[in-house]
Coordinates of C-alpha atoms in Angstrom, one line a residue:
M835 CA 81.0 -60.2 138.1
P836 CA 81.6 -56.4 138.3
L837 CA 79.8 -54.7 141.1
D838 CA 76.5 -52.7 140.5
K839 CA 76.8 -49.8 143.0
N840 CA 73.2 -49.4 142.9
L841 CA 72.8 -53.1 144.3
Y842 CA 75.3 -52.8 147.0
F843 CA 73.6 -52.6 150.4
D844 CA 76.4 -53.2 152.8
W845 CA 77.5 -49.7 153.3
A846 CA 77.6 -50.2 157.3
A847 CA 80.5 -53.0 156.7
T848 CA 82.4 -50.5 154.5
A849 CA 81.6 -47.8 152.1
I850 CA 82.5 -47.9 148.3
P851 CA 85.8 -45.8 148.2
D852 CA 85.7 -42.2 146.6
K853 CA 88.5 -43.0 143.9
E854 CA 88.8 -39.2 142.9
I855 CA 89.7 -38.3 146.6
L856 CA 92.0 -41.3 147.3
S857 CA 93.8 -40.8 144.0
A858 CA 94.5 -37.3 144.8
A859 CA 95.4 -38.0 148.5
L860 CA 97.9 -40.6 147.5
A861 CA 99.5 -38.1 144.9
K862 CA 99.9 -35.7 147.5
S863 CA 101.2 -38.0 150.1
L864 CA 103.9 -39.2 147.7
E865 CA 104.9 -35.7 147.3
A866 CA 105.2 -35.3 150.9
W867 CA 106.9 -38.8 151.4
A868 CA 109.1 -38.0 154.4
N869 CA 108.5 -39.2 158.0
P870 CA 106.3 -36.3 159.6
S871 CA 108.5 -36.4 162.8
S872 CA 111.6 -35.6 161.0
V873 CA 113.0 -32.3 161.4
H874 CA 114.5 -31.7 158.0
A875 CA 112.7 -29.9 155.1
A876 CA 111.0 -32.9 153.9
G877 CA 109.8 -34.0 157.1
K878 CA 108.6 -30.5 157.6
A879 CA 106.6 -30.7 154.2
A880 CA 105.1 -34.0 155.5
R881 CA 104.2 -32.6 158.9
A882 CA 102.5 -29.7 157.1
A883 CA 100.3 -31.8 155.1
L884 CA 99.4 -33.9 158.3
E885 CA 98.4 -30.8 160.2
E886 CA 96.3 -29.5 157.0
A887 CA 94.4 -32.9 157.3
R888 CA 93.8 -32.7 160.8
K889 CA 92.7 -29.2 160.5
N890 CA 90.2 -30.2 157.6
C891 CA 88.8 -32.9 159.9
A892 CA 88.4 -30.5 162.9
D893 CA 86.6 -27.9 160.8
V894 CA 84.0 -30.4 159.6
L895 CA 83.5 -31.9 163.2
G896 CA 83.6 -28.6 165.1
V897 CA 86.5 -29.2 167.3
Q898 CA 90.0 -28.0 167.9
A899 CA 92.7 -29.7 165.9
K900 CA 94.5 -30.4 169.0
Q901 CA 91.8 -32.5 170.2
L902 CA 92.0 -35.0 167.2
V903 CA 94.3 -38.1 167.1
F904 CA 95.0 -40.0 163.9
T905 CA 94.6 -43.8 164.5
S906 CA 94.4 -47.1 162.5
G907 CA 90.7 -47.1 162.6
G908 CA 87.5 -47.3 164.7
T909 CA 88.6 -50.1 166.8
E910 CA 91.9 -48.5 168.0
S911 CA 90.2 -45.3 168.5
D912 CA 87.5 -47.2 171.1
H913 CA 90.7 -49.0 172.7
I914 CA 92.8 -46.1 173.5
P915 CA 90.6 -44.1 175.9
L916 CA 89.3 -47.4 177.3
L917 CA 92.6 -48.8 178.0
A918 CA 93.7 -45.6 179.5
I919 CA 91.9 -46.6 182.8
L920 CA 94.7 -49.1 183.2
N921 CA 96.9 -46.2 184.3
R922 CA 94.7 -45.5 187.4
P923 CA 96.0 -47.1 190.5
E924 CA 92.4 -47.9 191.8
K925 CA 90.5 -50.9 190.4
G926 CA 86.9 -50.4 189.5
N927 CA 84.5 -51.3 186.7
V928 CA 83.7 -50.1 183.0
A929 CA 80.1 -49.8 181.9
V930 CA 79.4 -50.4 178.0
S931 CA 76.4 -50.6 176.3
A932 CA 75.0 -54.3 175.5
I933 CA 74.6 -53.0 172.0
E934 CA 78.1 -51.9 171.6
H935 CA 80.5 -52.7 168.8
P936 CA 82.8 -55.6 169.7
A937 CA 85.8 -53.4 169.7
L938 CA 84.2 -52.2 173.1
R939 CA 82.0 -55.0 174.3
E940 CA 84.4 -57.7 173.9
M941 CA 87.5 -55.7 175.0
S942 CA 85.6 -54.6 178.4
D943 CA 85.3 -58.1 179.1
E944 CA 88.9 -58.7 178.5
L945 CA 89.7 -56.4 181.2
K946 CA 88.6 -58.8 183.8
K947 CA 92.0 -60.1 183.6
C948 CA 93.3 -57.0 184.8
G949 CA 91.1 -56.7 187.9
I950 CA 88.4 -54.4 185.9
E951 CA 84.7 -55.5 186.4
P952 CA 82.9 -55.3 183.0
R953 CA 79.0 -54.1 183.4
F954 CA 76.8 -54.2 180.5
I955 CA 74.1 -51.4 180.2
P956 CA 70.9 -52.9 179.2
A957 CA 68.9 -52.0 176.1
D958 CA 65.2 -51.8 175.7
K959 CA 63.3 -54.1 173.2
N960 CA 63.5 -51.3 170.7
G961 CA 67.5 -51.1 170.9
F962 CA 67.8 -48.0 172.9
V963 CA 69.9 -47.3 175.8
T964 CA 68.2 -44.9 178.1
P965 CA 69.9 -42.4 180.5
D966 CA 68.1 -44.2 183.5
A967 CA 69.7 -47.6 182.4
V968 CA 73.2 -45.9 182.4
L969 CA 72.6 -44.3 185.8
Q970 CA 71.4 -47.9 187.2
T971 CA 74.6 -49.5 185.9
V972 CA 77.3 -47.0 187.1
D973 CA 78.2 -46.2 190.6
E974 CA 81.3 -44.4 192.3
K975 CA 83.9 -47.1 191.2
T976 CA 82.9 -46.8 187.5
L977 CA 85.9 -45.5 185.5
F978 CA 84.5 -45.6 181.9
V979 CA 81.1 -45.5 180.3
S980 CA 80.5 -46.1 176.6
V981 CA 77.2 -45.7 174.5
M982 CA 77.6 -45.7 170.6
A983 CA 75.9 -42.8 168.5
V984 CA 73.9 -45.0 166.0
N985 CA 73.7 -48.8 166.2
N986 CA 75.3 -50.7 163.5
E987 CA 72.8 -53.5 163.1
T988 CA 69.5 -51.7 163.9
G989 CA 70.1 -48.2 163.2
A990 CA 68.7 -47.0 166.6
I991 CA 70.2 -43.4 167.2
Q992 CA 71.2 -43.2 171.1
P993 CA 70.4 -40.4 173.1
V994 CA 74.0 -39.2 173.5
K995 CA 73.2 -35.8 174.6
E996 CA 70.8 -37.0 177.4
I997 CA 73.2 -39.5 178.7
A998 CA 76.0 -37.0 179.0
A999 CA 73.9 -34.6 180.8
A1000 CA 72.7 -37.4 183.2
L1001 CA 76.3 -38.3 183.9
E1002 CA 77.2 -34.8 184.6
E1003 CA 74.1 -34.3 186.9
K1004 CA 74.9 -37.5 189.0
Y1005 CA 78.6 -37.0 189.5
K1006 CA 78.6 -33.3 189.9
G1007 CA 81.2 -32.4 192.4
K1008 CA 82.9 -36.0 192.3
R1009 CA 85.0 -37.8 189.7
K1010 CA 83.0 -38.5 186.7
P1011 CA 83.9 -41.5 184.5
R1012 CA 85.2 -41.0 181.1
F1013 CA 82.2 -40.9 178.6
H1014 CA 83.2 -42.3 175.3
V1015 CA 80.8 -42.4 172.1
D1016 CA 81.6 -44.8 169.1
C1017 CA 80.4 -42.6 166.3
V1018 CA 81.6 -44.9 163.4
Q1019 CA 78.0 -45.4 162.1
A1020 CA 77.0 -41.9 162.7
L1021 CA 79.7 -40.1 160.7
G1022 CA 78.3 -39.3 157.2
K1023 CA 74.9 -40.3 158.2
I1024 CA 73.4 -38.3 160.7
P1025 CA 74.6 -34.6 162.1
I1026 CA 77.1 -35.0 164.8
D1027 CA 76.3 -32.2 167.2
F1028 CA 77.2 -33.5 170.6
L1029 CA 81.2 -33.5 170.8
N1030 CA 81.1 -30.1 172.5
E1031 CA 78.7 -31.4 175.3
P1032 CA 80.3 -31.2 178.5
G1033 CA 79.8 -34.9 179.3
V1034 CA 81.5 -36.1 176.2
D1035 CA 85.0 -36.9 176.8
S1036 CA 86.1 -38.9 173.7
A1037 CA 84.7 -40.5 170.3
A1038 CA 85.9 -42.6 167.9
F1039 CA 85.7 -42.5 163.9
S1040 CA 86.4 -44.5 161.0
A1041 CA 87.3 -43.3 157.3
H1042 CA 86.1 -46.3 155.4
K1043 CA 82.7 -45.9 156.5
I1044 CA 82.4 -42.5 154.5
C1045 CA 84.1 -43.6 151.4
G1046 CA 87.9 -43.4 152.6
P1047 CA 90.6 -45.7 153.0
R1048 CA 90.7 -48.6 155.4
G1049 CA 93.5 -48.3 158.2
I1050 CA 92.9 -44.6 159.3
G1051 CA 90.6 -43.5 162.0
L1052 CA 90.3 -40.7 164.2
L1053 CA 90.1 -40.2 168.0
Y1054 CA 88.5 -37.0 169.6
L1055 CA 89.8 -36.4 173.0
K1056 CA 88.2 -33.3 174.8
K1057 CA 91.4 -33.0 176.9
E1058 CA 94.8 -34.6 177.3
E1059 CA 95.0 -38.0 179.3
E1060 CA 97.7 -40.2 180.1
I1061 CA 97.7 -43.0 177.3
F1062 CA 98.4 -46.5 178.5
L1063 CA 99.9 -47.8 175.2
R1064 CA 103.5 -46.2 174.8
G1065 CA 106.1 -46.0 171.6
G1066 CA 107.7 -43.1 169.7
G1067 CA 105.3 -40.3 171.0
Q1068 CA 103.7 -39.4 167.9
E1069 CA 100.2 -37.7 167.9
G1070 CA 101.0 -36.0 171.0
G1071 CA 101.9 -39.3 172.7
A1072 CA 98.1 -40.5 172.3
R1073 CA 99.0 -42.9 169.3
S1074 CA 102.6 -43.8 168.6
G1075 CA 103.7 -45.1 165.1
T1076 CA 104.5 -43.3 162.1
E1077 CA 101.5 -41.4 161.0
N1078 CA 99.5 -42.4 158.0
L1079 CA 99.8 -39.4 155.8
F1080 CA 97.8 -40.8 152.8
G1081 CA 94.9 -42.0 155.3
A1082 CA 94.8 -38.6 157.0
I1083 CA 94.8 -36.6 153.9
A1084 CA 91.8 -38.7 152.4
F1085 CA 89.9 -39.0 155.5
G1086 CA 89.9 -35.0 155.6
E1087 CA 88.6 -34.7 152.1
C1088 CA 86.0 -37.5 152.9
L1089 CA 84.9 -35.7 155.7
K1090 CA 84.5 -32.4 153.8
K1091 CA 82.4 -34.1 151.1
Y1092 CA 80.3 -36.7 153.1
A1093 CA 79.9 -35.8 156.6
F1094 CA 76.8 -33.7 157.5
S1095 CA 76.8 -30.3 159.6
T1096 CA 74.4 -30.0 162.3
S1097 CA 71.6 -28.9 159.9
K1098 CA 68.8 -31.8 159.6
E1099 CA 68.2 -30.4 156.3
N1100 CA 70.5 -32.2 154.2
P1101 CA 69.0 -32.9 150.8
R1102 CA 70.9 -36.3 150.6
L1103 CA 69.6 -37.3 154.1
K1104 CA 66.3 -36.1 153.5
A1105 CA 65.8 -38.2 150.4
Q1106 CA 67.0 -41.3 152.3
K1107 CA 64.7 -40.9 155.0
E1108 CA 61.8 -40.9 152.5
W1109 CA 63.1 -43.8 150.5
T1110 CA 63.9 -45.7 153.8
A1111 CA 60.2 -45.2 155.0
S1112 CA 58.7 -46.4 151.7
F1113 CA 61.1 -49.2 151.6
I1114 CA 59.8 -50.2 155.3
K1115 CA 56.5 -50.0 154.5
E1116 CA 56.7 -52.2 151.2
L1117 CA 59.0 -54.8 153.3
C1118 CA 56.6 -55.3 156.0
A1119 CA 53.7 -56.0 153.3
I1120 CA 55.8 -59.1 152.2
K1121 CA 54.5 -62.3 153.9
G1122 CA 56.8 -63.4 156.6
A1123 CA 59.0 -60.4 156.7
A1124 CA 59.3 -58.0 159.9
V1125 CA 61.4 -55.1 160.6
I1126 CA 63.6 -55.3 163.9
P1127 CA 62.4 -53.7 166.0
E1128 CA 58.8 -54.1 164.9
S1129 CA 58.0 -50.6 166.6
R1130 CA 60.0 -49.0 163.6
A1131 CA 57.2 -50.0 161.2
S1132 CA 54.2 -49.5 163.5
L1133 CA 53.5 -45.9 162.7
S1134 CA 52.1 -44.6 159.4
Q1135 CA 54.3 -43.7 156.6
E1136 CA 54.0 -40.1 157.1
E1137 CA 54.6 -40.5 161.0
S1138 CA 57.2 -43.1 160.4
C1139 CA 59.3 -40.4 158.4
G1140 CA 59.7 -38.5 161.5
A1141 CA 60.4 -41.2 163.8
I1142 CA 63.2 -42.4 161.7
A1143 CA 64.6 -38.9 161.4
D1144 CA 64.5 -38.8 165.3
R1145 CA 65.2 -42.2 166.4
F1146 CA 66.5 -44.3 163.7
S1147 CA 69.4 -43.7 161.1
P1148 CA 67.7 -44.1 157.6
W1149 CA 70.8 -45.7 156.4
V1150 CA 70.4 -49.1 158.3
I1151 CA 67.5 -51.6 158.6
Q1152 CA 67.4 -54.8 160.4
A1153 CA 64.7 -57.3 159.0
S1154 CA 64.0 -61.0 159.5
F1155 CA 62.0 -63.3 157.1
K1156 CA 60.3 -66.3 158.4
N1157 CA 61.5 -69.8 157.3
I1158 CA 64.6 -68.3 155.6
P1159 CA 67.6 -68.4 157.6
G1160 CA 69.8 -65.2 157.3
Q1161 CA 72.6 -66.7 155.4
V1162 CA 70.5 -68.4 153.2
M1163 CA 68.7 -65.0 152.1
L1164 CA 72.3 -63.5 151.9
R1165 CA 73.3 -66.2 149.3
A1166 CA 70.1 -65.9 147.5
L1167 CA 70.4 -62.1 147.1
D1168 CA 74.2 -62.4 146.4
A1169 CA 73.3 -64.9 143.3
K1170 CA 71.3 -61.8 142.1
G1171 CA 74.1 -59.6 142.2
I1172 CA 72.8 -57.9 145.5
C1173 CA 75.2 -57.3 148.5
V1174 CA 73.8 -57.5 152.0
S1175 CA 74.9 -59.1 155.3
T1176 CA 73.6 -60.5 158.3
G1177 CA 75.0 -58.2 160.7
S1178 CA 78.4 -56.4 161.7
A1179 CA 81.2 -57.6 159.3
C1180 CA 83.5 -57.8 162.4
S1181 CA 81.1 -60.8 163.6
S1182 CA 80.2 -62.4 160.3
K1183 CA 81.8 -65.7 161.3
K1184 CA 80.3 -66.0 164.5
A1185 CA 76.7 -67.5 164.9
S1186 CA 75.6 -65.6 167.8
R1187 CA 73.8 -62.1 167.5
P1188 CA 74.7 -60.4 170.8
I1189 CA 72.9 -57.1 169.7
L1190 CA 69.5 -58.6 168.8
E1191 CA 69.9 -60.9 172.0
A1192 CA 70.6 -57.9 174.2
M1193 CA 67.0 -56.4 172.8
G1194 CA 65.3 -59.6 173.7
V1195 CA 64.7 -60.6 170.0
P1196 CA 63.6 -64.4 169.6
I1197 CA 66.2 -66.9 168.4
E1198 CA 64.0 -67.8 165.4
Q1199 CA 64.2 -63.9 164.4
R1200 CA 67.8 -63.6 165.1
E1201 CA 68.7 -66.6 163.1
T1202 CA 66.6 -65.1 160.1
S1203 CA 67.7 -61.7 160.3
V1204 CA 69.3 -59.6 157.6
R1205 CA 70.7 -56.3 157.7
F1206 CA 70.3 -53.7 154.6
S1207 CA 72.4 -50.6 154.9
F1208 CA 72.8 -47.8 152.4
G1209 CA 75.2 -44.8 151.4
P1210 CA 75.9 -42.0 149.1
A1211 CA 75.7 -44.2 146.0
T1212 CA 72.4 -45.8 146.8
T1213 CA 69.5 -45.0 144.6
R1214 CA 65.7 -45.1 145.0
E1215 CA 65.8 -47.4 141.7
G1216 CA 68.4 -49.8 143.6
M1217 CA 66.2 -50.1 146.6
D1218 CA 63.2 -51.0 144.4
A1219 CA 65.3 -53.5 142.7
L1220 CA 66.1 -55.0 146.2
L1221 CA 62.5 -55.2 147.3
A1222 CA 61.6 -57.1 143.9
A1223 CA 64.5 -59.6 144.7
I1224 CA 63.6 -60.1 148.2
K1225 CA 60.0 -60.8 147.2
E1226 CA 61.4 -63.5 144.6
V1227 CA 63.4 -65.1 147.4
C1228 CA 60.4 -65.1 150.0
A1229 CA 57.9 -66.4 147.3
A1230 CA 60.1 -69.5 146.8
F1231 CA 60.1 -70.3 150.3
N1232 CA 56.5 -69.6 151.6

């Protein structure tokens, strides 16, 4: 059955590719087919195309081109700065939020084998990691801190600027741990205006979340750092391996088309806020349905619009449905041609829901929760169709 883009609500897992951008990027990369590290004319042409793509990305993100490293995706962009601590002679600890993506949460746990203590910064019941929670977790032996910009399951926007400032103040005059921000779910969804904050040292991005190809990511490094993983020395030594020119070109073009500037008056963002506020209100009117966290729906519709704009991404909603296991709701909607998920695609084969567990969500809610995520092709009509389908499924079980 061909996909109806209006009925695709799993954008947080991957975005529908922009065929026009990808086709143009492929054509350009086929013209500049040589290895960008080669010093002959063909290699120089490929290098010029790669650096043009890097500059396109830097211009949108408001950083210097030399601060951006092309990687294989968000996971590698998270791993590179985390694993860099293995170069340090002293052993210490790393502090990552309990609601972090598995790329950081599970990799941090693996570092125990290398003598590094993993510490997990607690989230409150609404899914937020506060600066105080960060400060209570770190100490003089902390080497690395990571808090994601937007949570991939609840849409909670974390106070990155405030956390960065708190770390700067705490470690004033001392060696500060690296502060890393996973921006995978923020890119193209909310304004990213914190990369130049004094306390932010690195950030991760992924192209396939903004209609680009899989297998290409970006790592923002505020300044050069000794990298643990070694190889041919490409990307300034930060990420070895022959560069993915097609992916880099496509990423740059997708950034120009889909990423928001620091302005919060983006028309598409404004429309999604309104649609999501209405969706939440109607969803909560369904018997047995609840938004996670419940506080997201506790305000009036007018107030909720503002709350969503400030504290939650309007592109992600987590909801539970009493007496309907998440997998059952997923299959029932899938039978109607509607695509949703029960959480992170990276954890779709696992029964546990660590992010919801970290928020203290009761097990019965965790087991009946579903994630709805939206993107550039989402329409109000499509969201209305989703609501109608949810009502039909709930009616059959209650």
